[in-house]
Coordinates of N, CA and C in Angstrom, one line a residue:
A126 N 0.9 -1.3 0.0 CA 0.0 0.0 0.0 C 0.9 1.2 0.0
G127 N 0.5 2.3 -0.7 CA 1.1 3.4 -0.9 C 0.2 4.6 -0.4
H128 N 0.7 5.9 -0.8 CA 0.0 7.0 -0.7 C -0.2 7.7 -2.0
T129 N -1.3 8.4 -2.2 CA -1.6 9.1 -3.5 C -0.5 10.2 -3.6
L130 N -0.1 10.7 -4.8 CA 0.7 11.6 -5.1 C 0.2 13.1 -4.4
H131 N -1.3 13.2 -4.4 CA -1.8 14.3 -3.6 C -1.4 14.3 -2.3
E132 N -1.5 13.2 -1.6 CA -1.1 13.1 -0.2 C 0.4 13.4 0.0
R133 N 1.2 12.9 -0.8 CA 2.7 13.2 -0.8 C 3.0 14.7 -1.1
A134 N 2.5 15.2 -2.1 CA 2.7 16.5 -2.4 C 2.2 17.5 -1.2
A135 N 1.1 17.2 -0.8 CA 0.5 18.0 0.3 C 1.6 17.8 1.6
A136 N 2.3 16.9 1.7 CA 3.2 16.6 2.9 C 4.5 17.3 2.6
G137 N 4.5 17.8 1.4 CA 5.9 18.4 1.1 C 6.8 17.8 0.2
D138 N 6.5 16.6 -0.2 CA 7.3 15.8 -1.1 C 7.1 16.2 -2.6
L139 N 7.8 17.2 -3.0 CA 7.6 17.6 -4.3 C 8.4 16.9 -5.4
D140 N 9.4 16.1 -4.9 CA 10.0 15.2 -5.8 C 9.0 14.3 -6.4
C141 N 8.0 13.8 -5.9 CA 7.1 13.0 -6.3 C 6.5 13.4 -7.5
L142 N 6.4 14.8 -7.7 CA 5.8 15.4 -9.0 C 6.7 15.2 -10.1
T143 N 8.1 15.3 -9.9 CA 9.1 15.1 -11.0 C 8.9 13.7 -11.4
H144 N 8.9 12.6 -10.4 CA 8.7 11.2 -10.6 C 7.5 11.0 -11.7
Y145 N 6.3 11.7 -11.2 CA 5.2 11.5 -12.0 C 5.2 12.0 -13.4
A146 N 6.0 13.2 -13.6 CA 6.2 13.7 -15.0 C 7.0 12.8 -15.9
H147 N 7.9 12.1 -15.3 CA 8.8 11.2 -16.1 C 7.9 9.8 -16.3
Y148 N 7.0 9.5 -15.4 CA 6.1 8.3 -15.5 C 5.1 8.7 -16.6
L149 N 4.4 9.8 -16.5 CA 3.6 10.3 -17.5 C 4.0 10.4 -18.9
A150 N 5.3 10.7 -19.1 CA 6.0 10.6 -20.3 C 6.3 9.2 -20.9
E151 N 6.7 8.3 -20.0 CA 6.8 7.0 -20.2 C 5.3 6.2 -20.9
L152 N 4.2 6.7 -20.1 CA 3.0 6.2 -20.5 C 2.7 6.6 -22.0
H153 N 3.0 7.9 -22.1 CA 2.7 8.5 -23.5 C 3.5 7.9 -24.5
N154 N 4.8 7.7 -24.4 CA 5.6 6.9 -25.3 C 5.1 5.6 -25.5
R155 N 4.5 4.9 -24.7 CA 3.7 3.7 -24.9 C 2.3 3.7 -25.5
K156 N 2.1 5.1 -25.9 CA 0.7 5.3 -26.4 C -0.4 5.0 -25.4
I157 N -0.2 5.4 -24.2 CA -1.3 5.2 -23.2 C -1.5 6.6 -22.8
Y158 N -3.0 6.9 -22.8 CA -3.5 8.2 -22.4 C -4.3 8.0 -21.3
F159 N -3.8 8.6 -20.1 CA -4.6 8.4 -18.6 C -5.2 9.6 -18.5
R160 N -6.6 9.5 -18.8 CA -7.5 10.7 -18.7 C -7.7 11.2 -17.3
G161 N -7.6 10.3 -16.4 CA -7.7 10.7 -15.0 C -6.6 10.9 -14.2
G162 N -5.7 11.6 -15.0 CA -4.2 11.7 -14.4 C -4.0 12.7 -13.4
H163 N -5.0 13.1 -12.4 CA -4.7 13.9 -11.5 C -4.0 13.4 -10.3
L164 N -3.4 14.0 -9.5 CA -2.8 13.5 -8.3 C -3.3 12.5 -7.4
G165 N -4.6 12.5 -7.3 CA -5.3 11.9 -6.4 C -5.7 10.3 -7.1
N166 N -5.3 10.2 -8.3 CA -5.4 8.8 -9.0 C -4.2 8.1 -9.2
V167 N -3.1 8.5 -8.6 CA -1.7 8.0 -8.8 C -1.3 7.6 -7.5
L168 N -0.9 6.3 -7.1 CA -0.2 6.0 -5.8 C 1.2 5.8 -6.1
L169 N 1.8 6.2 -5.1 CA 3.4 6.1 -5.0 C 3.6 5.0 -3.8
E170 N 4.0 3.6 -4.4 CA 4.2 2.6 -3.6 C 5.6 2.9 -2.8
Q171 N 5.6 2.0 -1.7 CA 6.8 2.0 -0.8 C 8.1 1.7 -1.5
N172 N 8.0 1.0 -2.7 CA 9.2 0.6 -3.4 C 9.6 1.8 -4.5
G173 N 8.8 2.9 -4.4 CA 9.0 4.0 -5.4 C 8.2 3.8 -6.8
Q174 N 7.6 2.7 -7.0 CA 6.8 2.5 -8.2 C 5.5 3.4 -8.2
L175 N 5.1 3.9 -9.3 CA 3.8 4.5 -9.3 C 2.7 3.6 -9.9
R176 N 1.5 3.7 -9.4 CA 0.4 2.8 -9.8 C -0.7 3.8 -10.1
L177 N -1.4 3.4 -11.2 CA -2.7 4.1 -11.6 C -3.9 3.6 -11.0
I178 N -4.7 4.7 -10.7 CA -6.0 4.1 -9.9 C -7.1 4.6 -11.1
D179 N -8.1 3.9 -11.1 CA -9.2 4.2 -12.2 C -8.7 4.0 -13.7
M180 N -8.4 2.8 -14.0 CA -8.0 2.5 -15.2 C -9.0 2.5 -16.3
A181 N -10.3 2.8 -16.0 CA -11.3 2.9 -16.8 C -11.1 4.2 -17.7
N182 N -10.4 5.0 -17.1 CA -10.1 6.4 -17.9 C -8.9 6.5 -18.7
C183 N -8.4 5.1 -19.0 CA -7.3 5.0 -20.0 C -7.6 4.7 -21.3
R184 N -6.9 5.5 -22.3 CA -6.9 4.9 -23.7 C -5.6 4.5 -24.1
F185 N -5.7 3.6 -25.2 CA -4.4 3.1 -25.5 C -4.0 3.5 -27.0
T186 N -4.4 4.7 -27.3 CA -3.9 5.4 -28.4 C -3.7 6.9 -28.0
I187 N -2.8 7.6 -28.5 CA -2.7 9.1 -27.9 C -2.2 10.0 -29.2
S188 N -3.0 11.1 -29.2 CA -2.5 12.0 -30.2 C -1.5 13.1 -29.6
L189 N -0.9 13.8 -30.4 CA 0.0 14.8 -29.9 C -0.9 15.9 -29.0
R190 N -2.1 16.2 -29.5 CA -2.9 17.1 -28.7 C -3.3 16.6 -27.5
R191 N -3.7 15.2 -27.5 CA -4.1 14.7 -26.1 C -2.9 14.5 -25.2
R192 N -1.7 14.2 -25.8 CA -0.5 14.3 -25.0 C -0.2 15.6 -24.3
A193 N -0.4 16.7 -25.0 CA 0.0 18.1 -24.4 C -1.0 18.3 -23.5
R194 N -2.4 17.8 -23.8 CA -3.5 18.3 -22.8 C -3.2 17.5 -21.5
N195 N -2.9 16.2 -21.6 CA -2.5 15.5 -20.3 C -1.6 16.1 -19.4
V196 N -0.6 16.7 -19.8 CA 0.4 17.4 -18.9 C 0.0 18.8 -18.7
A197 N -1.0 19.3 -19.1 CA -1.4 20.8 -18.9 C -1.9 21.0 -17.5

């Protein structure tokens, strides 16, 4: 079990946001668009891995426009 990125950021762990940005870029490179990509839908596990919550909001194709929108 881990904590959401929202919880971690609120506790002052801003490094988790950089970790999430790299993770989101990796998802995009794999053509995965996580529509529910707010910080409350991503868990940071104790081993440092990120886990997505609410996979129903994922699409497995991504345009450049959606990629830009996902990080805005």
